[in-house]
Structures are given as structure tokens and as C-alpha cells.
Coordinates of C-alpha atoms in Angstrom, one line a residue:
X23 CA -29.2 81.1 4.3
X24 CA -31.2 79.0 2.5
X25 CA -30.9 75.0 1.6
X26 CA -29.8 75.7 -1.6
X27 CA -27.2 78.2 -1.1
X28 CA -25.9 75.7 1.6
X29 CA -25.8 73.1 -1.3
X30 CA -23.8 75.5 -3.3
X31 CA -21.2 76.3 -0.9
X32 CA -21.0 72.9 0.4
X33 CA -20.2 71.9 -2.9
X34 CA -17.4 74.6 -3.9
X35 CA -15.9 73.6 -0.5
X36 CA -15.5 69.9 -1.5
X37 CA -14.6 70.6 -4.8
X38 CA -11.7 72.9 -3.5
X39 CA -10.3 71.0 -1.5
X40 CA -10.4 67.9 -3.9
X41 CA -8.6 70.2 -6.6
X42 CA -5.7 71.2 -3.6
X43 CA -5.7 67.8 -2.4
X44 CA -4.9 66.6 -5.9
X45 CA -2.6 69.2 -6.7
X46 CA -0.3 69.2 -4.1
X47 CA -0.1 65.1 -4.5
X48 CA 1.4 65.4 -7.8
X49 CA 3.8 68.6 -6.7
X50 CA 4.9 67.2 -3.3
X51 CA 8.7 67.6 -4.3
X52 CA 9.5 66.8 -0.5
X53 CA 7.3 63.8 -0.5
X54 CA 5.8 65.2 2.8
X55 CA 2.3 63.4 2.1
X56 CA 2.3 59.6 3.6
X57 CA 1.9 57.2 1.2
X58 CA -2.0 55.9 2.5
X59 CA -3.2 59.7 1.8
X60 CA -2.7 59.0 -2.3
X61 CA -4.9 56.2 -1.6
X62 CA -7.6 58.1 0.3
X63 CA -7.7 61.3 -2.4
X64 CA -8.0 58.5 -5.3
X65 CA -10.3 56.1 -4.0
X66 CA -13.3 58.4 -5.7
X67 CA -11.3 58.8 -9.2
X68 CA -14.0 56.8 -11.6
X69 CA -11.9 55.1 -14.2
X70 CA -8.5 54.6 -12.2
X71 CA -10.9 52.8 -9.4
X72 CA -13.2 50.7 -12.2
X73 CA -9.6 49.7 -13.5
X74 CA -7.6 49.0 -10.3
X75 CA -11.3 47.0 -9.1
X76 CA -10.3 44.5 -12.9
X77 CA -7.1 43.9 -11.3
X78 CA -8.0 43.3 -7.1
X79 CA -11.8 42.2 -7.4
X80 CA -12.2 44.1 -3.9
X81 CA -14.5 46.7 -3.5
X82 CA -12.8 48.1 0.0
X83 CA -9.8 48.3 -2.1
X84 CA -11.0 49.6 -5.2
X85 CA -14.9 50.5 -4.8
X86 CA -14.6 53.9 -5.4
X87 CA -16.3 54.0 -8.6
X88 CA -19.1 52.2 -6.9
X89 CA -19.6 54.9 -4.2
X90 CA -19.8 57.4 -7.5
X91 CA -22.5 55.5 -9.2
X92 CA -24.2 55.6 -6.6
X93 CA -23.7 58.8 -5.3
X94 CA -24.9 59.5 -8.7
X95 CA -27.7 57.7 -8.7
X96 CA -28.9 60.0 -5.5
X97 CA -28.1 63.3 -7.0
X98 CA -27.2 63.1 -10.5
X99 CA -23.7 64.6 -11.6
X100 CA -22.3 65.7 -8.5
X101 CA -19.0 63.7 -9.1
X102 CA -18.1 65.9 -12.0
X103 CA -18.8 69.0 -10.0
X104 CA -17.0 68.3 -6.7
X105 CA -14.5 65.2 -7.3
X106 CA -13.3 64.9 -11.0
X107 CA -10.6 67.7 -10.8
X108 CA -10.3 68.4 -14.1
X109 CA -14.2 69.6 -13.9
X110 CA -13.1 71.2 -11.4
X111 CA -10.2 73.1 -13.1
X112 CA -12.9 73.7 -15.7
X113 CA -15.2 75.7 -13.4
X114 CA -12.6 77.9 -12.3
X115 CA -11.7 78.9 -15.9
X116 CA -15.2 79.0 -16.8
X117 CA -15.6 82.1 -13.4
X118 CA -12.7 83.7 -14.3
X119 CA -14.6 84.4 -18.0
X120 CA -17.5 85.2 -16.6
X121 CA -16.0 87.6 -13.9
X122 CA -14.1 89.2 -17.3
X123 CA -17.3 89.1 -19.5
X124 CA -19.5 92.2 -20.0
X125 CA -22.4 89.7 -21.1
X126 CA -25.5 90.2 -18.7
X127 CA -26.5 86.9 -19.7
X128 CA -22.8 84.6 -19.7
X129 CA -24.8 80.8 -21.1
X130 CA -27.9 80.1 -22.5
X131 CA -29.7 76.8 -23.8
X132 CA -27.8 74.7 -26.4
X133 CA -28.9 71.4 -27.7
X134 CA -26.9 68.4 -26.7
X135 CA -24.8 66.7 -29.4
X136 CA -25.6 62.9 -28.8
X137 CA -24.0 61.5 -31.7
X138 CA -20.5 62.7 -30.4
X139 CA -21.2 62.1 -27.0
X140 CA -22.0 58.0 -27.2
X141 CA -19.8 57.9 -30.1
X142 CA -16.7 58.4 -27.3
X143 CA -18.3 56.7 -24.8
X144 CA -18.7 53.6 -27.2
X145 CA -14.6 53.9 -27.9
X146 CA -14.0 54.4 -23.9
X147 CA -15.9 51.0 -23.5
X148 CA -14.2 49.1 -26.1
X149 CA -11.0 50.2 -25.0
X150 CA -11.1 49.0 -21.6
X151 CA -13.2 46.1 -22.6
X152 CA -9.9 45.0 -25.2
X153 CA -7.4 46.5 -23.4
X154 CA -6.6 49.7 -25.2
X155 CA -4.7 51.6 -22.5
X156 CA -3.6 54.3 -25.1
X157 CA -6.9 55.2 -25.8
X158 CA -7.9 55.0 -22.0
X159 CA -5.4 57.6 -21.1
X160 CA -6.0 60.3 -23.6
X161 CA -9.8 60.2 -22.5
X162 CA -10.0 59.7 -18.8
X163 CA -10.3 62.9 -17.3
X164 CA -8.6 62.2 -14.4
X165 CA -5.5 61.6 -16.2
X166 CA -5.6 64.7 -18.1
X167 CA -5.6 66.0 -15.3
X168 CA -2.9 64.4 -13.9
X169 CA -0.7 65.1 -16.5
X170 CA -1.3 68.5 -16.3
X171 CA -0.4 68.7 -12.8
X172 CA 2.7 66.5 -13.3
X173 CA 4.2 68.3 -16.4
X174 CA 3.2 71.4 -16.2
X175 CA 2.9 72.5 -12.7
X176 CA 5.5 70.7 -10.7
X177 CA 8.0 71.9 -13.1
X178 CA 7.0 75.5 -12.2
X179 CA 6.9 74.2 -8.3
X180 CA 10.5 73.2 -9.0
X181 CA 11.4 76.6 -10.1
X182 CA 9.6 78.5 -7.8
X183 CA 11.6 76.3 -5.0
X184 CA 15.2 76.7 -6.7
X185 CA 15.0 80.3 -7.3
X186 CA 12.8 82.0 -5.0
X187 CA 11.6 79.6 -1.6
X188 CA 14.8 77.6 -0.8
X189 CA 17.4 80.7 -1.3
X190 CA 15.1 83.4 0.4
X191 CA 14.6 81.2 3.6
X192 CA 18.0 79.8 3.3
X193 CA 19.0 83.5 4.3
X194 CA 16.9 83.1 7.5
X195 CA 19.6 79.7 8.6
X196 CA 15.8 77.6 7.2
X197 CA 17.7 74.4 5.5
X198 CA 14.5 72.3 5.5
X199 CA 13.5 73.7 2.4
X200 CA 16.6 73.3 -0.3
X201 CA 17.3 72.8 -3.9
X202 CA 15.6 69.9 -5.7
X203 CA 16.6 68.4 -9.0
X204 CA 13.8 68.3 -11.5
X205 CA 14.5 65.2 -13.9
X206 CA 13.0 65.5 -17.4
X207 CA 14.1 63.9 -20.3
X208 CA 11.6 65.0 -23.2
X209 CA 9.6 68.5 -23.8
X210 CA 6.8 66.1 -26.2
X211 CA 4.7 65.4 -23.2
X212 CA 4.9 68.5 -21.8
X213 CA 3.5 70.0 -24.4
X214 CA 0.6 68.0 -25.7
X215 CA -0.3 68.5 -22.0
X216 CA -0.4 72.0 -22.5
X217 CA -2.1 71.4 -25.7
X218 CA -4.7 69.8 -24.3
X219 CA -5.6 71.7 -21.5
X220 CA -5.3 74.8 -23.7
X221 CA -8.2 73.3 -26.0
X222 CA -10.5 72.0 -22.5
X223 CA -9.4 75.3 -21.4
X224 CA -10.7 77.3 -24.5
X225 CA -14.5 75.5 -24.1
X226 CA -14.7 76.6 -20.7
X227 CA -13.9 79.5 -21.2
X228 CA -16.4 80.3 -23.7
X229 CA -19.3 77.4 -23.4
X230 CA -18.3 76.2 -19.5
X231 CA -19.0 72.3 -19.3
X232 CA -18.8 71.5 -23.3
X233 CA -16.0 69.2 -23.2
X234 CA -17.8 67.5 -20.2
X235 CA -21.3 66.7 -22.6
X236 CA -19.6 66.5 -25.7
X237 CA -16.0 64.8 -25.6
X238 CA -16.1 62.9 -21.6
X239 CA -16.9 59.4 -21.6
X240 CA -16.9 59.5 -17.9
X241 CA -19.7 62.7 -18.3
X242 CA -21.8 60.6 -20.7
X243 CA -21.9 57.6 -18.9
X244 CA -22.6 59.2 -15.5
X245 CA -25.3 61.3 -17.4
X246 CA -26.6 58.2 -18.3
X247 CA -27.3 56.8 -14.6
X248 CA -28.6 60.7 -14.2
X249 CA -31.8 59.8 -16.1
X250 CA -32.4 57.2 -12.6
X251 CA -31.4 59.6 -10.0
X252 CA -33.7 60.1 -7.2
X253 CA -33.4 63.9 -6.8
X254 CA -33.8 66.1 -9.9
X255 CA -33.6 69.3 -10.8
X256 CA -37.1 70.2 -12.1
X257 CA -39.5 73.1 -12.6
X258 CA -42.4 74.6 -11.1
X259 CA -44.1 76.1 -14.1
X260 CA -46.8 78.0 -12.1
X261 CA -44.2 80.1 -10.8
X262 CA -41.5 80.4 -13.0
X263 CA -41.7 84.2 -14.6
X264 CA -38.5 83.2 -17.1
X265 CA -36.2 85.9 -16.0
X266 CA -33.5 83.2 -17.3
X267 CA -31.5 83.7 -14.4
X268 CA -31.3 80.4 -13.9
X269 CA -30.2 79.7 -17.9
X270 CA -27.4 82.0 -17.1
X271 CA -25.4 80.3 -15.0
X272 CA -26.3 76.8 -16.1
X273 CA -22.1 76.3 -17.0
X274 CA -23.9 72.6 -19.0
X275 CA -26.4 74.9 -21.0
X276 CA -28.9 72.4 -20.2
X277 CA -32.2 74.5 -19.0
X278 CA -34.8 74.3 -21.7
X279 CA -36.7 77.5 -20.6
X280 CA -39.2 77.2 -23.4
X281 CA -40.3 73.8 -22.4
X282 CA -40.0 74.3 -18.6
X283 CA -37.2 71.3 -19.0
X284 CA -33.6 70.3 -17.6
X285 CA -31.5 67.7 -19.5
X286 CA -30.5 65.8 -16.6
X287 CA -28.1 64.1 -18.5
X288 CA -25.8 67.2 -18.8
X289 CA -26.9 68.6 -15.6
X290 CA -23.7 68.8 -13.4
X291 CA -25.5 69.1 -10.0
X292 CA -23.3 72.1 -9.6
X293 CA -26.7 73.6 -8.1
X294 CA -26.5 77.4 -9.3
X295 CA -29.7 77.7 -10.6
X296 CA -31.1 76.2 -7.6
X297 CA -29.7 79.2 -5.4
X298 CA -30.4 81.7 -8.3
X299 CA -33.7 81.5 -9.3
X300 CA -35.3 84.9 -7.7
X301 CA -38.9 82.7 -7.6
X302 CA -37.9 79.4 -6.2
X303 CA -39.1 78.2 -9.2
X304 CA -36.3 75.3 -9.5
X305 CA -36.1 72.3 -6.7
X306 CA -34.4 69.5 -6.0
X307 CA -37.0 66.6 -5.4
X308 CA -37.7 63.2 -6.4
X309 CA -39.8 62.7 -9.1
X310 CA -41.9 59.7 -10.0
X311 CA -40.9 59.1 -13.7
X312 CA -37.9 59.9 -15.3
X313 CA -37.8 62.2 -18.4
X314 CA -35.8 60.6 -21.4
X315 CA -35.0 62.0 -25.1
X316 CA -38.1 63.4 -26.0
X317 CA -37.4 67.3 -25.3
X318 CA -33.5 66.6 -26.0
X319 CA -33.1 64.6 -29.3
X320 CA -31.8 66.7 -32.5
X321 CA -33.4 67.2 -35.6
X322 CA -32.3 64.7 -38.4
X323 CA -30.4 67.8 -39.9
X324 CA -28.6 68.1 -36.7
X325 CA -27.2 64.6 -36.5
X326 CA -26.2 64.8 -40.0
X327 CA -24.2 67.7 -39.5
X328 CA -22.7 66.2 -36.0
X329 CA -22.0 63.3 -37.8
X330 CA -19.6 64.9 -40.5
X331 CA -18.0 66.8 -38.1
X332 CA -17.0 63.9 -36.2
X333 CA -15.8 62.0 -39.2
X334 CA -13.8 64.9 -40.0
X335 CA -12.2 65.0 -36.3
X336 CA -11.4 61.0 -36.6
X337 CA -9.6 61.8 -39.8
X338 CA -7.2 64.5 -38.3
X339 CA -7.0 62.1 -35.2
X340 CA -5.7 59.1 -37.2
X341 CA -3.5 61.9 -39.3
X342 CA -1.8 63.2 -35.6
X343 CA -1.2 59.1 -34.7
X344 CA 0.1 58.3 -37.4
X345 CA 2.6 61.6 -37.3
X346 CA 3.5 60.6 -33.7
X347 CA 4.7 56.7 -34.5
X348 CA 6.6 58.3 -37.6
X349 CA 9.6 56.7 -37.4
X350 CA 12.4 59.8 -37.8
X351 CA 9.3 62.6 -36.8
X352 CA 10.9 63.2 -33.5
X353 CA 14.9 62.5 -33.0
X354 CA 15.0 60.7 -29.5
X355 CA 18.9 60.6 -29.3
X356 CA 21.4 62.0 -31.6
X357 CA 23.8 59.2 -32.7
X358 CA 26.6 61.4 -33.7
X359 CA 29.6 60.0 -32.8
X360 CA 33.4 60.7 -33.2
X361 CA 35.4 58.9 -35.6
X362 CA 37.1 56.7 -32.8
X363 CA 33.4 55.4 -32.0
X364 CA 32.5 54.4 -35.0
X365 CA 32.6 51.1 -34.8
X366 CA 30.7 50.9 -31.4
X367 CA 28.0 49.0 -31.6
X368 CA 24.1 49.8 -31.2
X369 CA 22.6 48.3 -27.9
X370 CA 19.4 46.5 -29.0
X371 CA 16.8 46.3 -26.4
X372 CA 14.0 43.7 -27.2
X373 CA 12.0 45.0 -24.8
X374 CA 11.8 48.3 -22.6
X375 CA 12.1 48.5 -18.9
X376 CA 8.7 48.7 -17.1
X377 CA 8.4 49.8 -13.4
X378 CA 8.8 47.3 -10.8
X379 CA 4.9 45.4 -10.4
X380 CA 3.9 45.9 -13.6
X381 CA 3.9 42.2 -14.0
X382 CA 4.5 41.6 -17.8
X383 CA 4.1 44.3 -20.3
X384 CA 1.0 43.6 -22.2
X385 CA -1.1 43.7 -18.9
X386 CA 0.8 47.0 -17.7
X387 CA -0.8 48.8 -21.2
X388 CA -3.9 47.6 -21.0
X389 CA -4.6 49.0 -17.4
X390 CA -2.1 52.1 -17.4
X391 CA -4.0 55.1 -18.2
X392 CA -0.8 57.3 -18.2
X393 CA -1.6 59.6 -15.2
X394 CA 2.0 60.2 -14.4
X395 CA 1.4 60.3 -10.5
X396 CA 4.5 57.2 -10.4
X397 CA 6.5 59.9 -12.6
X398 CA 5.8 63.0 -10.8
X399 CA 6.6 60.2 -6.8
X400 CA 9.2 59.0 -8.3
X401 CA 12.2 60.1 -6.1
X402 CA 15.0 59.9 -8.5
X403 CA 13.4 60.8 -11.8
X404 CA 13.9 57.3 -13.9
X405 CA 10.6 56.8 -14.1
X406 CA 9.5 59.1 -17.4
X407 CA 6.5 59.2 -19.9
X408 CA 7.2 56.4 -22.9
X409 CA 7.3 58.0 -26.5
X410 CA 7.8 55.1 -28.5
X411 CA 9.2 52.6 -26.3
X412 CA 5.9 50.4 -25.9
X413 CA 4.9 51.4 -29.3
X414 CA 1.6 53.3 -30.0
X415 CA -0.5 50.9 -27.2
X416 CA 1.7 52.7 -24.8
X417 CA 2.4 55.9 -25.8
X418 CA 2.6 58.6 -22.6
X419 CA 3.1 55.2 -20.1
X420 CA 6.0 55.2 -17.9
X421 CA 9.0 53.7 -18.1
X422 CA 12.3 53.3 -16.6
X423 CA 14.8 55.7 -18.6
X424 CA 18.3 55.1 -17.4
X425 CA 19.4 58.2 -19.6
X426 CA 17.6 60.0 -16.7
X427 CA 18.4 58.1 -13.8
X428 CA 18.3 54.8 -12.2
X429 CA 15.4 53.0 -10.1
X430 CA 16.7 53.6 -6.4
X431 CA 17.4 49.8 -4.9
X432 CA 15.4 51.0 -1.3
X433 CA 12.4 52.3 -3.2
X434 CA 8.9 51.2 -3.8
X435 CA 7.2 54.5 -4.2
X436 CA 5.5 53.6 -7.9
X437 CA 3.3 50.9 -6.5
X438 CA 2.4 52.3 -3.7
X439 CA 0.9 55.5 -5.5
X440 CA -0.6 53.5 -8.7
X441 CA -4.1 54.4 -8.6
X442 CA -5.4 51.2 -11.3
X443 CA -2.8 48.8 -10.0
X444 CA -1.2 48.9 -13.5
X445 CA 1.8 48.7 -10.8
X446 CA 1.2 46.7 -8.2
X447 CA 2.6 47.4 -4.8
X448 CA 5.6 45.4 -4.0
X449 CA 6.9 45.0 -0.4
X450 CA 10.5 46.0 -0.4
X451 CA 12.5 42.8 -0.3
X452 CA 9.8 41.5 -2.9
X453 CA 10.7 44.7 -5.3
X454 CA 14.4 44.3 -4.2
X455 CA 14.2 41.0 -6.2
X456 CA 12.2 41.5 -9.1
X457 CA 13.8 41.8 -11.8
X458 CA 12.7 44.2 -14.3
X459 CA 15.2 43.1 -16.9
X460 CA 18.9 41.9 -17.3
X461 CA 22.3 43.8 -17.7
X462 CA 23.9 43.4 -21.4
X463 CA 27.5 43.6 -21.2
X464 CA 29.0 44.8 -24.6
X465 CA 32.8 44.2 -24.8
X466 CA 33.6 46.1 -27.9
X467 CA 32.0 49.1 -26.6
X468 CA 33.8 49.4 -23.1
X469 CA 36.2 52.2 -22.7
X470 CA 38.6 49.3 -21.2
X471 CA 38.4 47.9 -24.5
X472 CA 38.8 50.8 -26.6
X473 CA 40.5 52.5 -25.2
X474 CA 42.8 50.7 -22.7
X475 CA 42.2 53.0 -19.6
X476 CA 40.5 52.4 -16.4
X477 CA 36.9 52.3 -15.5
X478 CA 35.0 50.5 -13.4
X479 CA 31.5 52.9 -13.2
X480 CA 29.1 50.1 -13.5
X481 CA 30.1 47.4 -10.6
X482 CA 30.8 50.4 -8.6
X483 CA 27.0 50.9 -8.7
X484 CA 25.9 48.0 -9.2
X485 CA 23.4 47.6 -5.4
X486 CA 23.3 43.4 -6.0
X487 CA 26.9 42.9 -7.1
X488 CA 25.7 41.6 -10.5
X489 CA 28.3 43.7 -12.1
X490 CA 31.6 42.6 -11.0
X491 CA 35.4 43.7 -12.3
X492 CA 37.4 40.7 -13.4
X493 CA 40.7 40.9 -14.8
X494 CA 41.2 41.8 -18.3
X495 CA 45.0 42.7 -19.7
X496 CA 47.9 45.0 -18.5
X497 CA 46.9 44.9 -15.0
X498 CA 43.2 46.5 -16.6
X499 CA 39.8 45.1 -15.4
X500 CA 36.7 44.8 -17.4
X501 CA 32.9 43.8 -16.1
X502 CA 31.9 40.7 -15.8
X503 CA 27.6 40.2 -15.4
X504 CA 25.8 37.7 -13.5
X505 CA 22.9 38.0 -14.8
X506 CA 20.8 35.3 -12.4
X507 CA 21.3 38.3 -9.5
X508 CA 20.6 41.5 -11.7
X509 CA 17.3 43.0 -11.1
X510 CA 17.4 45.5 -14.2
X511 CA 17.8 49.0 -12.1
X512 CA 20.2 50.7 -14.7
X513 CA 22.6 51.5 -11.7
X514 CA 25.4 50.4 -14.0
X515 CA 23.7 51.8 -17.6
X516 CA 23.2 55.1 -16.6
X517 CA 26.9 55.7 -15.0
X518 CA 28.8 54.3 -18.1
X519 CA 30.5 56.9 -19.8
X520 CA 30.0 55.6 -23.4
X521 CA 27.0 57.6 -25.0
X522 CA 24.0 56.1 -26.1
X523 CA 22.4 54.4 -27.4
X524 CA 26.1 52.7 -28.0
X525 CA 26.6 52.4 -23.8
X526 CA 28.8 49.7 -22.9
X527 CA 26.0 48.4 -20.8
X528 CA 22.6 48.0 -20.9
X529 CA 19.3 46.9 -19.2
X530 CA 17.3 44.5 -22.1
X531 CA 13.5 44.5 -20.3
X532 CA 11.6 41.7 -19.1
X533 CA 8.8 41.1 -21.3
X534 CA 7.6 39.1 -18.1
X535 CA 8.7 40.5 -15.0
X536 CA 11.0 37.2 -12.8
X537 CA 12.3 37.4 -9.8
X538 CA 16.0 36.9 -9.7
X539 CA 18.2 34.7 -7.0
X540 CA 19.1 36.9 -4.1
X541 CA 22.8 38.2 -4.0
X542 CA 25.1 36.5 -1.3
X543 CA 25.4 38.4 1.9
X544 CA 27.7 41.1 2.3
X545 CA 27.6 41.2 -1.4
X546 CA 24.9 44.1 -1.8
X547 CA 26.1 47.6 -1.2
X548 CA 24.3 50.5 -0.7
X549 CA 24.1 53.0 -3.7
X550 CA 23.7 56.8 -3.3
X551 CA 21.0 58.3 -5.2
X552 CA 22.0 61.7 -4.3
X553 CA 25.4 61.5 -5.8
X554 CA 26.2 64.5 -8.2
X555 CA 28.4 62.3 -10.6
X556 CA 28.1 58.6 -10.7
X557 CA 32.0 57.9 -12.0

């Protein structure tokens, strides 16, 4: 076996087990992983560990993306071969099509699209450089990916686990594997996911690694560094016989036969050509001087075309934005009430609920890049993808939805998994007193109120005693909130009965995240996340 071929499988080794790695991390429904392997698969991710490096200033901690440029810098693109795993979901499309195509020859030589290229790369910098999360997570390829994984796959892990693995070993007296509650409170995300990868999905399939030269700012900006790297693809143009073998499998359509050239910044380093080429007239060596634009750069004609086709796609970008911030485009809650609640009155929230660490919600957008791995650890669900909660800066962030669930009082999962340190990780008895936001108690709206009968679901829940029952009329008892020991974990919102957004009870967020006074002891209680029904 030669050097190359070893080069090749080495590669698809790594790059497999990255992709399973990944992809059982955001479908662990049992939460079997420990917590330090999230850290040890996501050390490498570029733009979650540039992001989480803004926050810690430690390179131990968060030098991944160091270790990539210069892994880069050795060998070119190899991170978006065998590490980025939605390259790597990419590849496997593109083999599939080729394994179904009848073509003899699957890719040839296309010329790159620069314009397009730096033009996303320029918004990726600007965005991180002003703190434009929302723009952050739609182009980090990571976090496609991650979505993907969280709201695609792990529902269909859910399923398979409900209705085929849990009952069929169940039969066989096998309880470790059981029925698991999938918590989802909107479809939206789960289908521009889908949307998404179905367009990614659609270039590999016919032009392999397009979306990586054309759309990734992460691809650009390592192809960048390529033009430095120490080993390069090149040609020996003695020996080369252009069978265009090697043009064939090029998945970046980057081998310029004609001129004996490879454009290095497109190349992949996925090394296919290398093991290919029936001559050996491809290597991997260093070379003295590096080649720049000169057999790569467009004809004036060509710009000009790129450049009205990217106006056009920024005009039907702004037109989708402006859709999805439409006020009444897409009914969150139906407020259809009964006559006897009529008079109820609408909780008003001046700020949503963001996870425990976050800090204050301005820095939380500008790192989060909306990867969903807090949604898909989150143990009881409350933790879902932000529609128009933050507003258009965080549009796909998490947030704590108390329709869905409530944040479990013995948890911390969220910060330990954040790979940016948009969360940071909180030890317990820190989280346990952080408080995220305060209970609002709304009289008129209480079922004791209106309707004179018992209740009592919020204190009963309540894990810090901040909710309490005091005595009210005809022997009746209504809640009472001490709000200097409430930590904001919707245990009492998402138990009252009233519907929303009209509840009773409510969490009001924390622009800036406090820390609230600790309860008095014997006060707490522990609350049951498991519990069917909460009253």
C-alpha cells in the first residue's frame, strides 16, 4: 500500500469517527457520554473554539482553533475533510451520487467564484467582530450541523427508541433501555434545518464541495492560510499523460489540467487524486513559493455576472428576514379563550429567560451561535430554540420555555456542554443561586381568584420556597412570592393551570443575570422532573 493510499484511509478513518463522535453527542437520549468527552470532540470545532477563546483568553481551554490553523498551515484543508462534520456529511452525499451516477467522469474543473466567496467571509468577520450572533449561526458550519443532528436526527432516535428498541428488549426482561419523552415545542426550526441541509445536500450531490468554496466562511478563510501551507498538492508535468483521473474525483473541482495547476485555496486535502493518479504524477511536497491568483482569477465578465447573482440572493435574504420577524407570520400561542377568561390578563415579560451562565443577554447573542447541543443535553426539554423571543439578533438561540418544561433545580448540564462559553459553566450551588429571572404573581388571573376553588400547583413546585400559600378567603389560600429567593426556573409557571400567555404566574427574565439570597434551611424541597402531571 502506498503513502498515499495510507493518507486516504487515514483520513476517512478520522473523519468517520469525528462524524459518529459528533452524532451520537447530540442523540445521547441516556446521557451515557461524561460530560469532559463534549469537551474533547469540540475542542477542534473552528468558530465555537475562536469564540469560547473571546470569552476565556486560554488557549488550553479554548485553542482549538489554533491547533487548525496550524494544522492547516502544514497541510492545507485537512480540517474540512476530516473534522468539520458537516464536510463530512457532505462527502458522504457527494459518494452516494457518484456510486448512483453512470458518468465515467463524476467532476471536472470549474473556476472559483471569489466574489461570493470573500463577500461571506467579510460578513462572518464583521459579525463576530460587532457581535452579530444571528448571522454567526446561520454560517458556521458546525452549527448547521449541529442543528441538523439536534432536530432532525434525535427526534428519529427518539422514535426509533419508543417504538422499536425499548419495547422489543423490554420483552427480553432488558429495562435499561425504556421510553424517553421527546420535548419540542415548535416544527419552525426543524424545518429550516431540513431546508438547509436539503440545499447543502443538493450541491454535494451534484458539484461535491461547492458550498464549502462558495458559501463557507470557515472554507474561505482556511483556503486562505492554504496559499502558506508547507505541503502542496502539485504536479509533475513531465509525467502527467492527462487521463483526468485525478480531475474526476477532485469533490472541490479545483485541478486545472490545462495549466498543470491546483487551486490550493479550494483544495480540501481530501487526497484522492494523490492515490488516483495511474502516473504518480501528483505529490504532496513542499514547495518554495506559493502560487496566488494568477491561474484562478475570473474574467471581468465573470465577476460581473457573480456579482448580480449575489445581489439578487441578498435581496431574497433580506425578503426571508423580514418574513420571519413579521409580527402575526407565524402564530406562537393561540389566545383563544372562554368567555369566563376574558378578562384575564396578558403576562408581559420584559425580557426572556436565558439559560443559567449566560450572564446578561446581550453578551449571550453575540457569542451564541445557536448549535442546539444545550437543547438536544438538556434533560428536561426547557431549554428550546428562540423564535422571536431575543428578537432577530437571536433568532434559533435557546431559551428557557416554561410551556415546555422547567429548568431542573440539580442541573447544570447547558454549561457544561457549551462549546463558545455563550453559557458558562456554573458549579451547582453557584447555578442553584443564579437567578435567571423573577416569579410574577398575577392575582386576577389565579384560579383561587376566579374561580374560588383550590390550587396550590406553583408553591408545590416551587424547589426554593419562593412561592409560598398564604391565606386568602373562606378557608382558600393564594400564592404569595418572595422574590429576593426565586431563581427564575418556571417550576411554578409551567404547573399553573391557567393557559398562556394569561398564566397566573410567570418568570419576567433577567436582562442581567443576579444571584438571589439563598432559601433558609429546610426550606428547599426537592422537585421531580420525572413527574407525569405537575398538579
Amino acid at each position: 500500500m502506498t503513502l498515499y493510499k495510507l493518507l486516504r484511509k487515514g483520513r476517512i478513518i478520522i473523519a468517520i469517527a469525528v462524524l459518529l463522535l459528533t452524532f451520537i453527542l447530540f442523540i445521547d437520549i441516556y446521557e451515557w457520554l461524561p460530560d469532559k468527552t463534549f469537551d474533547t470532540i469540540l475542542y477542534v470545532q473552528f468558530v465555537p473554539s475562536f469564540l469560547h477563546f473571546l470569552v476565556v483568553f486560554s488557549l488550553a481551554t479554548a485553542g482549538g482553533f489554533v491547533f487548525v490553523l496550524l494544522l492547516t498551515l502544514l497541510t492545507g484543508r485537512l480540517y474540512c475533510s476530516a473534522i468539520c462534520p458537516l464536510g463530512i456529511m457532505q462527502d458522504v452525499i457527494t459518494r452516494i451520487s457518484r456510486w448512483r451516477s453512470k458518468k465515467k467522469r463524476f467532476f471536472k474543473y470549474k473556476k472559483p467564484h471569489p466574489v461570493t466567496r470573500y463577500t461571506f467571509l467579510g460578513i462572518m468577520v464583521l459579525a463576530v467582530a460587532f457581535g452579530a450572533g444571528w448571522i454567526v449561526t446561520w454560517l458556521d458550519p458546525y452549527s448547521i450541523a449541529a442543528r441538523v443532528f439536534t432536530y432532525l436526527f434525535k427526534p428519529l432516535a427518539v422514535w426509533f427508541n419508543n417504538g422499536i428498541l425499548a419495547p422489543v428488549l423490554q420483552n427480553f426482561e432488558i429495562y435499561s433501555v425504556y421510553h424517553k419523552n421527546l420535548m419540542v415545542a415548535h416544527i419552525l426550526p426543524a424545518i429550516l434545518a431540513f431546508a438547509v441541509i436539503a440545499a447543502i445536500g443538493y450541491f454535494a450531490w451534484k458539484r461535491g464541495r461547492l458550498f464549502c468554496n462558495t458559501i463557507c466562511p470557515v472554507g474561505t478563510l482556511l483556503g486562505e492560510v492554504s496559499r502558506f501551507s508547507f505541503l502542496k498538492v502539485q504536479f509533475d508535468q513531465d509525467t502527467c499523460t492527462r487521463c483526468a483521473d485525478c480531475a474526476a474525483v477532485c469533490k472541490s473541482e479545483c485541478i486545472d489540467l490545462r495549466n498543470y495547476t491546483v487551486d490550493h485555496t479550494r483544495c480540501v486535502s481530501c487526497f484522492n487524486c494523490l492515490d488516483i493518479c495511474p502516473e504518480s504524477a501528483l505529490s504532496l511536497r513542499p514547495v518554495k513559493k506559493a502560487q496566488g491568483f494568477e491561474n484562478v482569477r475570473p474574467s471581468t465578465e465573470e465577476v460581473n455576472n457573480t456579482a448580480t447573482r449575489q445581489n439578487t440572493r441578498r435581496k431574497l435574504l433580506i425578503t426571508g428576514l423580514a418574513l420571519l420577524t413579521g409580527s402575526r407570520i407565524y402564530a406562537l400561542k393561540k389566545e383563544k379563550l372562554p368567555e369566563n377568561q376574558k378578562n384575564l390578563i396578558k403576562n408581559k415579560k420584559d425580557h426572556p429567560v436565558a439559560p443559567p451562565g449566560a450572564g446578561n443577554i446581550k453578551r449571550f447573542n453575540d457569542i451564541c451561535t445557536g448549535c442546539s447541543l444545550c437543547v438536544a443535553a438538556c434533560p428536561t426539554g426547557v431549554l428550546q430554540p428562540a423564535l422571536t423571543e431575543y428578537g432577530l439578533n437571536g433568532f434559533m438561540q435557546p431559551h428557557m420555555d416554561y410551556t415546555t418544561y422547567f429548568c431542573n433545580y440539580d442541573c447544570n448540564k447547558c454549561g457544561e456542554v457549551c462549546p463558545t462559553g455563550a453559557i458558562l459553566p456554573l458549579p451547582l450551588e453557584e447555578k442553584q443561586i443564579t437567578q435567571m429571572g423573577k416569579a410574577v404573581f398575577v392575582k386576577q388571573n389565579c384560579v383561587v381568584y376566579t374561580d374560588e376553588t383550590v390550587c396550590g400547583a406553583c408553591s408545590e413546585h416551587c424547589p426554593t420556597k419562593a412561592v409560598q400559600m398564604v391565606p386568602y378567603k373562606n378557608g382558600l389560600r393564594i400564592p404569595e412570592v418572595d422574590q429576593s429567593i426565586c431563581i427564575g426556573c418556571g417550576a411554578c409557571e409551567h404547573p399553573c393551570p391557567v393557559p398562556e400567555p394569561f398564566k397566573a404566574i410567570y418568570v419576567n427574565g433577567n436582562a442581567v443575570q443576579q444571584k438571589a439570597d439563598k432559601p433558609q434551611e429546610g426550606a428547599k424541597q426537592k422537585v421531580d422532573s420525572e413527574e407525569d402531571f405537575p398538579f
